[in-house]
Structure formats: C-alpha cells, structure tokens
Amino acid sequence: MIRHKQITKLNPKLVEKKLQEFFNEDNISEDITTNTILQERKAVEAHFVAKEEMVFAGKEIINQGFKECFIISLKNDGAHLKAGETIAEVSGPIEVILKKERVILNLLQRLSGIATKTNMLVKKLEKYNIQLLDTRKTTPGLREFEKFAVSVGGGINHRFSLKDAVMIKDNHLIGSSNLKETVDNAATLNPGKDIQVEVDTHKQLEEALETKATSILLDNFSPKSLPETIKHIRSHKNGSNIYIELSGGINSNNIEEYCIKGVDGISMGALTHNIKSKDISLDLK
C-alpha cells in the first residue's frame, strides 16, 4: 500500500526557479575571481566524474543549470556508477561553468548521497516486502529534491507536508486526552486522508486500535517485543488492514532486526537529515 503521492521526477520549472535562487545566493554574476581572470570567452568541456560508487540523482539539475551549454552526455537518475565513471559531459563558455559549478555540485552530491543510502537500505528490506519510508526531516527549501532522491534510490515517500495526512502524536493530545474522539473528529473533517496515530506504549496502542485510525506508528518499540505486538494488532477487529509503520532507533546496522512479518513500512529521518554527500568532481578539458 502506497499512502501518499510519490515524487518520481523533478519538475523542470521548479528546478530552474530553485537554481536561480541558489545562484543569486552565491552572487554568480559578481564572481570577482572569474570576472577578473577570464577576460575572453572560451569554450571548454566540463566532465562530472563520480569519485566513488554511487546511485546518481540530479539529471534535471544539470539540464536546467547549464541551459546556455551543450550537454554531450548525461546519465539517467538511478544509474549505478563506479568510481571514475563520467556522469555528464557539458560543453560551453568557461565562465558560465565556473560560476555555476559549486551550486550544481553541492546539489548533485547531496542528492546522490541520499539516493545511494536509500538504495542500500531498500536492498536489505526487499526480501521482507517492507517499504522504506522517508520523513519530513528534510533541508528547508529542498524537500522536493530530497524526497525525489529517496524515490530514485527505491524508497517510498511519506507525506510531503502537513496537509497530506493526519498524524496524531502525544503533543497533539495536550488538552484533549480522548484519543477516540480526536481520531473520529479528524476522520470526519479529513475524508479520504490517512489518519495515523503514533504510539509508544502498549496502553496507547490499545486505545488507538479502538479508533478509526488507518495507520499505526509504533515508535521506539524494541525488536524483541514487536512480533507479539504485530500479531496482536493483526488479530484485532480493526487491525487486519491497518498500515503498520515502525520508527525510532532504527539504523543501517540494525534495520533487519525490525523486519517482522506484518510490518508494512519503516520510516527513517536519517535518509535525508543524516547523509554523507557523495564525492563528485568537475574536470575541465
């Protein structure tokens, strides 16, 4: 079951708009180094090279970032690259390429880092038929880019923003401790939306199962307690079709401990907020 809209491609107009913001932030028109040293326009070839193994994400960034140039070759999003492989070859004015290279590289490196880590974890979950989900723990202003990179890596996008689904946590219940009433009201006011309840104790779980919740998020449950907990949910009159999601304390080293039969998805904020960018270089010929 996929609950939310998936970002499987980047909108070219969005990329163009965002890049212009980033270029303005970097003051590329006032690059005093390039403007001082390069007095005459000269055409060069720029080669983007993967310096380590990676899953590439960011084709549209190169397309939109180098509109003034000729793109000789360009890998597709999702390409698995080895160290030394060329991602793209671009021909154009040297000053254009030099002024834009840092912004372009920063984005490509980050998105490829997200896609690569996601892909590595997805491979661990494949045999269990469990979805790997992202979260809203994204870089402000880059959410669509980063969630796209998760999709490129084979992950599943959770809700994009606060309007896409109801997620009830402890803090939402301050001043209203009646969970059933809260969920019923949320379901009535938001027809067709996923209504998710986060629980971190078995008492909260019992309360959540008596509501109209369509998803249960088990937060920080220990792997040892999960088999019995999942079995209990699935045997409940309201639990056979409910989406069961796990989060909290899950990382690349222990993720398979959480691959319990009956679990639908595992969400990890680390997919987008704790990422090591991939090493990509730009060589001029």
PDB file of C-alpha atoms in Angstrom:
ATOM      1  CA  MET A   1       0.000   0.000   0.000  1.00  0.00           C
ATOM      2  CA  ILE A   2       1.391   3.402  -1.009  1.00  0.00           C
ATOM      3  CA  ARG A   3      -0.375   6.064   1.040  1.00  0.00           C
ATOM      4  CA  HIS A   4       0.994   9.286  -0.405  1.00  0.00           C
ATOM      5  CA  LYS A   5       1.942  10.970  -3.660  1.00  0.00           C
ATOM      6  CA  GLN A   6       5.338   9.835  -4.928  1.00  0.00           C
ATOM      7  CA  ILE A   7       7.911  12.257  -6.319  1.00  0.00           C
ATOM      8  CA  THR A   8       9.364  10.253  -9.175  1.00  0.00           C
ATOM      9  CA  LYS A   9      10.661  13.177 -11.223  1.00  0.00           C
ATOM     10  CA  LEU A  10      11.670  16.774 -10.667  1.00  0.00           C
ATOM     11  CA  ASN A  11       9.579  19.492 -12.260  1.00  0.00           C
ATOM     12  CA  PRO A  12      11.912  21.382 -14.660  1.00  0.00           C
ATOM     13  CA  LYS A  13      10.319  24.746 -13.808  1.00  0.00           C
ATOM     14  CA  LEU A  14      10.782  24.130 -10.082  1.00  0.00           C
ATOM     15  CA  VAL A  15      14.429  23.196 -10.627  1.00  0.00           C
ATOM     16  CA  GLU A  16      15.009  26.290 -12.774  1.00  0.00           C
ATOM     17  CA  LYS A  17      13.407  28.536 -10.117  1.00  0.00           C
ATOM     18  CA  LYS A  18      15.341  26.979  -7.244  1.00  0.00           C
ATOM     19  CA  LEU A  19      18.630  27.119  -9.114  1.00  0.00           C
ATOM     20  CA  GLN A  20      18.146  30.802  -9.789  1.00  0.00           C
ATOM     21  CA  GLU A  21      17.629  31.358  -6.048  1.00  0.00           C
ATOM     22  CA  PHE A  22      20.802  29.425  -5.273  1.00  0.00           C
ATOM     23  CA  PHE A  23      22.806  31.220  -7.974  1.00  0.00           C
ATOM     24  CA  ASN A  24      21.622  34.561  -6.580  1.00  0.00           C
ATOM     25  CA  GLU A  25      22.685  33.492  -3.078  1.00  0.00           C
ATOM     26  CA  ASP A  26      26.151  32.709  -4.457  1.00  0.00           C
ATOM     27  CA  ASN A  27      26.271  36.011  -6.403  1.00  0.00           C
ATOM     28  CA  ILE A  28      27.467  34.261  -9.542  1.00  0.00           C
ATOM     29  CA  SER A  29      27.079  37.426 -11.638  1.00  0.00           C
ATOM     30  CA  GLU A  30      29.564  39.109  -9.284  1.00  0.00           C
ATOM     31  CA  ASP A  31      32.151  36.331  -9.234  1.00  0.00           C
ATOM     32  CA  ILE A  32      35.132  38.620  -8.881  1.00  0.00           C
ATOM     33  CA  THR A  33      37.642  35.821  -9.401  1.00  0.00           C
ATOM     34  CA  THR A  34      36.229  34.652 -12.730  1.00  0.00           C
ATOM     35  CA  ASN A  35      35.353  38.172 -13.886  1.00  0.00           C
ATOM     36  CA  THR A  36      38.873  39.380 -13.144  1.00  0.00           C
ATOM     37  CA  ILE A  37      40.885  36.492 -14.566  1.00  0.00           C
ATOM     38  CA  LEU A  38      38.852  35.410 -17.597  1.00  0.00           C
ATOM     39  CA  GLN A  39      38.600  38.420 -19.848  1.00  0.00           C
ATOM     40  CA  GLU A  40      37.808  36.488 -23.033  1.00  0.00           C
ATOM     41  CA  ARG A  41      35.078  33.913 -23.528  1.00  0.00           C
ATOM     42  CA  LYS A  42      36.461  30.449 -24.125  1.00  0.00           C
ATOM     43  CA  ALA A  43      34.613  27.208 -24.817  1.00  0.00           C
ATOM     44  CA  VAL A  44      35.562  24.194 -22.708  1.00  0.00           C
ATOM     45  CA  GLU A  45      34.299  20.722 -21.919  1.00  0.00           C
ATOM     46  CA  ALA A  46      33.304  20.002 -18.333  1.00  0.00           C
ATOM     47  CA  HIS A  47      33.250  16.401 -17.146  1.00  0.00           C
ATOM     48  CA  PHE A  48      31.348  15.489 -13.995  1.00  0.00           C
ATOM     49  CA  VAL A  49      33.067  12.409 -12.579  1.00  0.00           C
ATOM     50  CA  ALA A  50      31.963  10.036  -9.821  1.00  0.00           C
ATOM     51  CA  LYS A  51      34.871   9.646  -7.406  1.00  0.00           C
ATOM     52  CA  GLU A  52      33.222   6.741  -5.565  1.00  0.00           C
ATOM     53  CA  GLU A  53      30.448   4.199  -6.120  1.00  0.00           C
ATOM     54  CA  MET A  54      27.015   5.785  -6.034  1.00  0.00           C
ATOM     55  CA  VAL A  55      23.452   5.884  -7.242  1.00  0.00           C
ATOM     56  CA  PHE A  56      23.190   9.085  -9.255  1.00  0.00           C
ATOM     57  CA  ALA A  57      20.353  11.566  -8.746  1.00  0.00           C
ATOM     58  CA  GLY A  58      20.129  15.016 -10.307  1.00  0.00           C
ATOM     59  CA  LYS A  59      19.809  14.783 -14.093  1.00  0.00           C
ATOM     60  CA  GLU A  60      17.348  17.687 -14.251  1.00  0.00           C
ATOM     61  CA  ILE A  61      19.708  19.867 -12.213  1.00  0.00           C
ATOM     62  CA  ILE A  62      22.343  19.589 -14.932  1.00  0.00           C
ATOM     63  CA  ASN A  63      19.737  20.094 -17.675  1.00  0.00           C
ATOM     64  CA  GLN A  64      18.411  23.290 -16.114  1.00  0.00           C
ATOM     65  CA  GLY A  65      21.682  24.538 -14.654  1.00  0.00           C
ATOM     66  CA  PHE A  66      23.560  24.520 -17.947  1.00  0.00           C
ATOM     67  CA  LYS A  67      20.920  25.728 -20.376  1.00  0.00           C
ATOM     68  CA  GLU A  68      23.477  28.004 -22.043  1.00  0.00           C
ATOM     69  CA  CYS A  69      25.677  24.987 -22.728  1.00  0.00           C
ATOM     70  CA  PHE A  70      25.528  21.882 -24.890  1.00  0.00           C
ATOM     71  CA  ILE A  71      25.055  18.652 -22.985  1.00  0.00           C
ATOM     72  CA  ILE A  72      27.118  15.996 -24.733  1.00  0.00           C
ATOM     73  CA  SER A  73      26.199  13.104 -22.453  1.00  0.00           C
ATOM     74  CA  LEU A  74      24.285  12.678 -19.213  1.00  0.00           C
ATOM     75  CA  LYS A  75      23.500   9.649 -17.050  1.00  0.00           C
ATOM     76  CA  ASN A  76      19.911   8.932 -16.055  1.00  0.00           C
ATOM     77  CA  ASP A  77      18.659   9.230 -12.490  1.00  0.00           C
ATOM     78  CA  GLY A  78      19.106   5.916 -10.721  1.00  0.00           C
ATOM     79  CA  ALA A  79      22.237   4.957 -12.632  1.00  0.00           C
ATOM     80  CA  HIS A  80      24.618   2.833 -10.550  1.00  0.00           C
ATOM     81  CA  LEU A  81      28.085   4.264 -11.045  1.00  0.00           C
ATOM     82  CA  LYS A  82      31.543   3.048 -10.173  1.00  0.00           C
ATOM     83  CA  ALA A  83      34.421   5.285  -9.133  1.00  0.00           C
ATOM     84  CA  GLY A  84      35.866   7.003 -12.185  1.00  0.00           C
ATOM     85  CA  GLU A  85      32.723   6.876 -14.315  1.00  0.00           C
ATOM     86  CA  THR A  86      31.620  10.054 -16.064  1.00  0.00           C
ATOM     87  CA  ILE A  87      28.209  11.353 -15.024  1.00  0.00           C
ATOM     88  CA  ALA A  88      27.933  14.117 -17.610  1.00  0.00           C
ATOM     89  CA  GLU A  89      29.888  15.952 -20.279  1.00  0.00           C
ATOM     90  CA  VAL A  90      28.955  19.575 -20.899  1.00  0.00           C
ATOM     91  CA  SER A  91      30.396  21.959 -23.469  1.00  0.00           C
ATOM     92  CA  GLY A  92      30.093  25.727 -23.087  1.00  0.00           C
ATOM     93  CA  PRO A  93      31.615  29.046 -22.026  1.00  0.00           C
ATOM     94  CA  ILE A  94      34.189  28.542 -19.284  1.00  0.00           C
ATOM     95  CA  GLU A  95      32.923  31.479 -17.238  1.00  0.00           C
ATOM     96  CA  VAL A  96      29.376  30.063 -17.127  1.00  0.00           C
ATOM     97  CA  ILE A  97      30.600  26.679 -15.969  1.00  0.00           C
ATOM     98  CA  LEU A  98      32.987  28.058 -13.351  1.00  0.00           C
ATOM     99  CA  LYS A  99      30.352  30.358 -11.846  1.00  0.00           C
ATOM    100  CA  LYS A 100      27.751  27.631 -11.526  1.00  0.00           C
ATOM    101  CA  GLU A 101      29.869  24.595 -10.664  1.00  0.00           C
ATOM    102  CA  ARG A 102      29.717  24.803  -6.849  1.00  0.00           C
ATOM    103  CA  VAL A 103      25.944  25.138  -6.609  1.00  0.00           C
ATOM    104  CA  ILE A 104      25.435  22.319  -9.120  1.00  0.00           C
ATOM    105  CA  LEU A 105      27.972  20.035  -7.447  1.00  0.00           C
ATOM    106  CA  ASN A 106      26.544  20.642  -3.966  1.00  0.00           C
ATOM    107  CA  LEU A 107      23.106  19.535  -5.116  1.00  0.00           C
ATOM    108  CA  LEU A 108      24.303  16.537  -7.119  1.00  0.00           C
ATOM    109  CA  GLN A 109      26.491  15.321  -4.277  1.00  0.00           C
ATOM    110  CA  ARG A 110      23.733  15.590  -1.675  1.00  0.00           C
ATOM    111  CA  LEU A 111      21.003  14.017  -3.776  1.00  0.00           C
ATOM    112  CA  SER A 112      23.270  11.196  -4.882  1.00  0.00           C
ATOM    113  CA  GLY A 113      24.200  10.602  -1.235  1.00  0.00           C
ATOM    114  CA  ILE A 114      20.512  10.265  -0.337  1.00  0.00           C
ATOM    115  CA  ALA A 115      19.766   8.001  -3.311  1.00  0.00           C
ATOM    116  CA  THR A 116      22.757   5.782  -2.540  1.00  0.00           C
ATOM    117  CA  LYS A 117      21.973   5.322   1.150  1.00  0.00           C
ATOM    118  CA  THR A 118      18.304   4.724   0.395  1.00  0.00           C
ATOM    119  CA  ASN A 119      19.157   2.104  -2.210  1.00  0.00           C
ATOM    120  CA  MET A 120      21.471   0.270   0.177  1.00  0.00           C
ATOM    121  CA  LEU A 121      18.726   0.036   2.802  1.00  0.00           C
ATOM    122  CA  VAL A 122      15.997  -0.831   0.297  1.00  0.00           C
ATOM    123  CA  LYS A 123      18.029  -3.855  -0.765  1.00  0.00           C
ATOM    124  CA  LYS A 124      18.035  -5.051   2.853  1.00  0.00           C
ATOM    125  CA  LEU A 125      14.236  -4.812   3.048  1.00  0.00           C
ATOM    126  CA  GLU A 126      13.316  -6.258  -0.348  1.00  0.00           C
ATOM    127  CA  LYS A 127      13.091  -9.882   0.760  1.00  0.00           C
ATOM    128  CA  TYR A 128      10.780  -8.905   3.604  1.00  0.00           C
ATOM    129  CA  ASN A 129       8.413  -6.890   1.369  1.00  0.00           C
ATOM    130  CA  ILE A 130       8.654  -3.909   3.730  1.00  0.00           C
ATOM    131  CA  GLN A 131       8.662  -0.317   2.458  1.00  0.00           C
ATOM    132  CA  LEU A 132      11.458   2.097   3.368  1.00  0.00           C
ATOM    133  CA  LEU A 133       9.859   5.482   4.073  1.00  0.00           C
ATOM    134  CA  ASP A 134      11.299   8.962   4.299  1.00  0.00           C
ATOM    135  CA  THR A 135      10.049  11.705   6.652  1.00  0.00           C
ATOM    136  CA  ARG A 136       9.661  15.498   6.755  1.00  0.00           C
ATOM    137  CA  LYS A 137      13.150  15.792   8.270  1.00  0.00           C
ATOM    138  CA  THR A 138      14.421  17.479   5.139  1.00  0.00           C
ATOM    139  CA  THR A 139      16.505  20.569   4.400  1.00  0.00           C
ATOM    140  CA  PRO A 140      14.155  23.594   4.276  1.00  0.00           C
ATOM    141  CA  GLY A 141      13.691  24.607   0.644  1.00  0.00           C
ATOM    142  CA  LEU A 142      14.995  21.266  -0.665  1.00  0.00           C
ATOM    143  CA  ARG A 143      12.211  18.908   0.366  1.00  0.00           C
ATOM    144  CA  GLU A 144      11.056  18.060  -3.160  1.00  0.00           C
ATOM    145  CA  PHE A 145      14.659  17.491  -4.263  1.00  0.00           C
ATOM    146  CA  GLU A 146      15.459  15.248  -1.308  1.00  0.00           C
ATOM    147  CA  LYS A 147      12.258  13.228  -1.450  1.00  0.00           C
ATOM    148  CA  PHE A 148      12.874  12.769  -5.170  1.00  0.00           C
ATOM    149  CA  ALA A 149      16.318  11.365  -4.330  1.00  0.00           C
ATOM    150  CA  VAL A 150      14.699   8.887  -1.916  1.00  0.00           C
ATOM    151  CA  SER A 151      12.407   7.781  -4.740  1.00  0.00           C
ATOM    152  CA  VAL A 152      15.388   7.403  -7.098  1.00  0.00           C
ATOM    153  CA  GLY A 153      17.008   5.122  -4.534  1.00  0.00           C
ATOM    154  CA  GLY A 154      13.929   2.907  -4.405  1.00  0.00           C
ATOM    155  CA  GLY A 155      12.386   4.318  -1.224  1.00  0.00           C
ATOM    156  CA  ILE A 156       8.778   5.376  -0.670  1.00  0.00           C
ATOM    157  CA  ASN A 157       7.772   8.971   0.036  1.00  0.00           C
ATOM    158  CA  HIS A 158       5.820   9.532   3.245  1.00  0.00           C
ATOM    159  CA  ARG A 159       3.577  12.621   3.460  1.00  0.00           C
ATOM    160  CA  PHE A 160       5.118  15.633   1.735  1.00  0.00           C
ATOM    161  CA  SER A 161       3.671  18.294   4.015  1.00  0.00           C
ATOM    162  CA  LEU A 162       1.337  18.794   6.937  1.00  0.00           C
ATOM    163  CA  LYS A 163      -1.733  18.946   4.704  1.00  0.00           C
ATOM    164  CA  ASP A 164      -1.285  15.474   3.211  1.00  0.00           C
ATOM    165  CA  ALA A 165      -2.223  13.287   6.169  1.00  0.00           C
ATOM    166  CA  VAL A 166      -3.228  13.421   9.821  1.00  0.00           C
ATOM    167  CA  MET A 167      -0.509  12.261  12.223  1.00  0.00           C
ATOM    168  CA  ILE A 168      -1.539  12.385  15.876  1.00  0.00           C
ATOM    169  CA  LYS A 169       1.273  12.448  18.430  1.00  0.00           C
ATOM    170  CA  ASP A 170       1.334  12.955  22.206  1.00  0.00           C
ATOM    171  CA  ASN A 171       1.700  16.713  21.878  1.00  0.00           C
ATOM    172  CA  HIS A 172      -1.487  16.925  19.823  1.00  0.00           C
ATOM    173  CA  LEU A 173      -3.435  15.400  22.682  1.00  0.00           C
ATOM    174  CA  ILE A 174      -2.496  18.034  25.252  1.00  0.00           C
ATOM    175  CA  GLY A 175      -5.826  19.415  26.429  1.00  0.00           C
ATOM    176  CA  SER A 176      -7.713  16.572  24.736  1.00  0.00           C
ATOM    177  CA  SER A 177      -6.883  13.192  26.211  1.00  0.00           C
ATOM    178  CA  ASN A 178      -9.760  11.361  24.500  1.00  0.00           C
ATOM    179  CA  LEU A 179      -7.955   9.695  21.592  1.00  0.00           C
ATOM    180  CA  LYS A 180     -11.050   8.057  20.117  1.00  0.00           C
ATOM    181  CA  GLU A 181     -12.883  11.355  19.968  1.00  0.00           C
ATOM    182  CA  THR A 182      -9.835  13.085  18.468  1.00  0.00           C
ATOM    183  CA  VAL A 183      -9.391  10.461  15.742  1.00  0.00           C
ATOM    184  CA  ASP A 184     -13.113  10.330  14.927  1.00  0.00           C
ATOM    185  CA  ASN A 185     -13.156  14.094  14.540  1.00  0.00           C
ATOM    186  CA  ALA A 186     -10.035  14.043  12.362  1.00  0.00           C
ATOM    187  CA  ALA A 187     -11.547  11.350  10.127  1.00  0.00           C
ATOM    188  CA  THR A 188     -14.780  13.314   9.745  1.00  0.00           C
ATOM    189  CA  LEU A 189     -13.009  16.573   8.882  1.00  0.00           C
ATOM    190  CA  ASN A 190     -10.487  14.944   6.511  1.00  0.00           C
ATOM    191  CA  PRO A 191     -12.311  12.358   4.390  1.00  0.00           C
ATOM    192  CA  GLY A 192     -10.024  10.188   2.300  1.00  0.00           C
ATOM    193  CA  LYS A 193      -6.897  11.184   4.234  1.00  0.00           C
ATOM    194  CA  ASP A 194      -4.636   8.748   6.047  1.00  0.00           C
ATOM    195  CA  ILE A 195      -5.207   9.049   9.807  1.00  0.00           C
ATOM    196  CA  GLN A 196      -2.051   7.922  11.587  1.00  0.00           C
ATOM    197  CA  VAL A 197      -1.648   7.574  15.344  1.00  0.00           C
ATOM    198  CA  GLU A 198       1.808   7.413  16.895  1.00  0.00           C
ATOM    199  CA  VAL A 199       2.058   5.137  19.941  1.00  0.00           C
ATOM    200  CA  ASP A 200       4.994   4.338  22.206  1.00  0.00           C
ATOM    201  CA  THR A 201       3.310   2.194  24.849  1.00  0.00           C
ATOM    202  CA  HIS A 202       1.027  -0.823  24.731  1.00  0.00           C
ATOM    203  CA  LYS A 203      -1.657   1.167  26.570  1.00  0.00           C
ATOM    204  CA  GLN A 204      -1.655   3.792  23.814  1.00  0.00           C
ATOM    205  CA  LEU A 205      -1.782   1.015  21.219  1.00  0.00           C
ATOM    206  CA  GLU A 206      -4.915  -0.462  22.782  1.00  0.00           C
ATOM    207  CA  GLU A 207      -6.568   2.947  22.681  1.00  0.00           C
ATOM    208  CA  ALA A 208      -5.505   3.547  19.059  1.00  0.00           C
ATOM    209  CA  LEU A 209      -6.921   0.206  17.912  1.00  0.00           C
ATOM    210  CA  GLU A 210     -10.360   1.258  19.134  1.00  0.00           C
ATOM    211  CA  THR A 211     -10.375   4.300  16.829  1.00  0.00           C
ATOM    212  CA  LYS A 212     -10.849   4.914  13.092  1.00  0.00           C
ATOM    213  CA  ALA A 213      -7.086   5.216  12.571  1.00  0.00           C
ATOM    214  CA  THR A 214      -5.912   3.898   9.208  1.00  0.00           C
ATOM    215  CA  SER A 215      -2.234   3.745  10.223  1.00  0.00           C
ATOM    216  CA  ILE A 216      -0.378   2.960  13.431  1.00  0.00           C
ATOM    217  CA  LEU A 217       3.161   4.225  14.000  1.00  0.00           C
ATOM    218  CA  LEU A 218       4.992   2.123  16.593  1.00  0.00           C
ATOM    219  CA  ASP A 219       7.676   4.449  17.906  1.00  0.00           C
ATOM    220  CA  ASN A 220      10.749   3.105  19.701  1.00  0.00           C
ATOM    221  CA  PHE A 221       9.383  -0.397  20.246  1.00  0.00           C
ATOM    222  CA  SER A 222      12.120  -2.961  20.870  1.00  0.00           C
ATOM    223  CA  PRO A 223      12.646  -5.624  18.176  1.00  0.00           C
ATOM    224  CA  LYS A 224      12.040  -8.349  20.778  1.00  0.00           C
ATOM    225  CA  SER A 225       8.573  -7.049  21.611  1.00  0.00           C
ATOM    226  CA  LEU A 226       7.486  -6.474  18.017  1.00  0.00           C
ATOM    227  CA  PRO A 227       6.438  -9.982  16.899  1.00  0.00           C
ATOM    228  CA  GLU A 228       3.851 -10.260  19.675  1.00  0.00           C
ATOM    229  CA  THR A 229       2.779  -6.631  19.197  1.00  0.00           C
ATOM    230  CA  ILE A 230       2.278  -7.062  15.432  1.00  0.00           C
ATOM    231  CA  LYS A 231       0.395 -10.313  15.981  1.00  0.00           C
ATOM    232  CA  HIS A 232      -1.881  -8.551  18.457  1.00  0.00           C
ATOM    233  CA  ILE A 233      -2.629  -5.731  16.017  1.00  0.00           C
ATOM    234  CA  ARG A 234      -3.406  -8.079  13.139  1.00  0.00           C
ATOM    235  CA  SER A 235      -5.730 -10.185  15.285  1.00  0.00           C
ATOM    236  CA  HIS A 236      -7.699  -7.158  16.462  1.00  0.00           C
ATOM    237  CA  LYS A 237     -11.055  -6.498  14.775  1.00  0.00           C
ATOM    238  CA  ASN A 238      -9.748  -3.144  13.488  1.00  0.00           C
ATOM    239  CA  GLY A 239      -6.195  -4.229  12.763  1.00  0.00           C
ATOM    240  CA  SER A 240      -6.276  -6.548   9.769  1.00  0.00           C
ATOM    241  CA  ASN A 241      -5.984  -3.780   7.155  1.00  0.00           C
ATOM    242  CA  ILE A 242      -4.304  -1.072   9.200  1.00  0.00           C
ATOM    243  CA  TYR A 243      -0.909   0.180   7.947  1.00  0.00           C
ATOM    244  CA  ILE A 244       1.806  -0.648  10.490  1.00  0.00           C
ATOM    245  CA  GLU A 245       4.850   1.618  10.448  1.00  0.00           C
ATOM    246  CA  LEU A 246       7.938   1.455  12.649  1.00  0.00           C
ATOM    247  CA  SER A 247      10.315   4.269  13.598  1.00  0.00           C
ATOM    248  CA  GLY A 248      12.799   5.255  16.269  1.00  0.00           C
ATOM    249  CA  GLY A 249      16.246   3.827  16.951  1.00  0.00           C
ATOM    250  CA  ILE A 250      16.460   2.140  13.547  1.00  0.00           C
ATOM    251  CA  ASN A 251      19.665   2.429  11.551  1.00  0.00           C
ATOM    252  CA  SER A 252      21.564   0.669   8.775  1.00  0.00           C
ATOM    253  CA  ASN A 253      23.186  -1.749  11.244  1.00  0.00           C
ATOM    254  CA  ASN A 254      20.045  -2.994  12.988  1.00  0.00           C
ATOM    255  CA  ILE A 255      17.282  -2.463  10.422  1.00  0.00           C
ATOM    256  CA  GLU A 256      16.864  -6.174   9.685  1.00  0.00           C
ATOM    257  CA  GLU A 257      16.027  -6.804  13.354  1.00  0.00           C
ATOM    258  CA  TYR A 258      12.848  -4.789  12.708  1.00  0.00           C
ATOM    259  CA  CYS A 259      11.793  -6.772   9.647  1.00  0.00           C
ATOM    260  CA  ILE A 260       8.917  -8.538  11.365  1.00  0.00           C
ATOM    261  CA  LYS A 261       6.143 -10.263   9.441  1.00  0.00           C
ATOM    262  CA  GLY A 262       3.122  -7.964   9.318  1.00  0.00           C
ATOM    263  CA  VAL A 263       5.107  -4.701   9.249  1.00  0.00           C
ATOM    264  CA  ASP A 264       4.259  -2.533   6.219  1.00  0.00           C
ATOM    265  CA  GLY A 265       6.888   0.195   6.428  1.00  0.00           C
ATOM    266  CA  ILE A 266       9.922   1.502   8.287  1.00  0.00           C
ATOM    267  CA  SER A 267      10.462   5.267   8.352  1.00  0.00           C
ATOM    268  CA  MET A 268      13.891   6.809   8.831  1.00  0.00           C
ATOM    269  CA  GLY A 269      14.590  10.523   9.151  1.00  0.00           C
ATOM    270  CA  ALA A 270      18.265   9.723   8.616  1.00  0.00           C
ATOM    271  CA  LEU A 271      17.571   9.138   4.918  1.00  0.00           C
ATOM    272  CA  THR A 272      17.545  12.897   4.415  1.00  0.00           C
ATOM    273  CA  HIS A 273      18.926  14.585   7.521  1.00  0.00           C
ATOM    274  CA  ASN A 274      21.979  12.469   8.311  1.00  0.00           C
ATOM    275  CA  ILE A 275      23.560  11.996   4.907  1.00  0.00           C
ATOM    276  CA  LYS A 276      27.138  11.930   3.685  1.00  0.00           C
ATOM    277  CA  SER A 277      27.288  13.610   0.300  1.00  0.00           C
ATOM    278  CA  LYS A 278      28.873  11.630  -2.489  1.00  0.00           C
ATOM    279  CA  ASP A 279      32.194  12.741  -3.967  1.00  0.00           C
ATOM    280  CA  ILE A 280      31.767  14.178  -7.478  1.00  0.00           C
ATOM    281  CA  SER A 281      34.413  16.230  -9.241  1.00  0.00           C
ATOM    282  CA  LEU A 282      34.259  18.613 -12.166  1.00  0.00           C
ATOM    283  CA  ASP A 283      37.170  18.402 -14.577  1.00  0.00           C
ATOM    284  CA  LEU A 284      37.642  20.943 -17.360  1.00  0.00           C
ATOM    285  CA  LYS A 285      39.116  19.845 -20.653  1.00  0.00           C
TER     286      LYS A 285
END
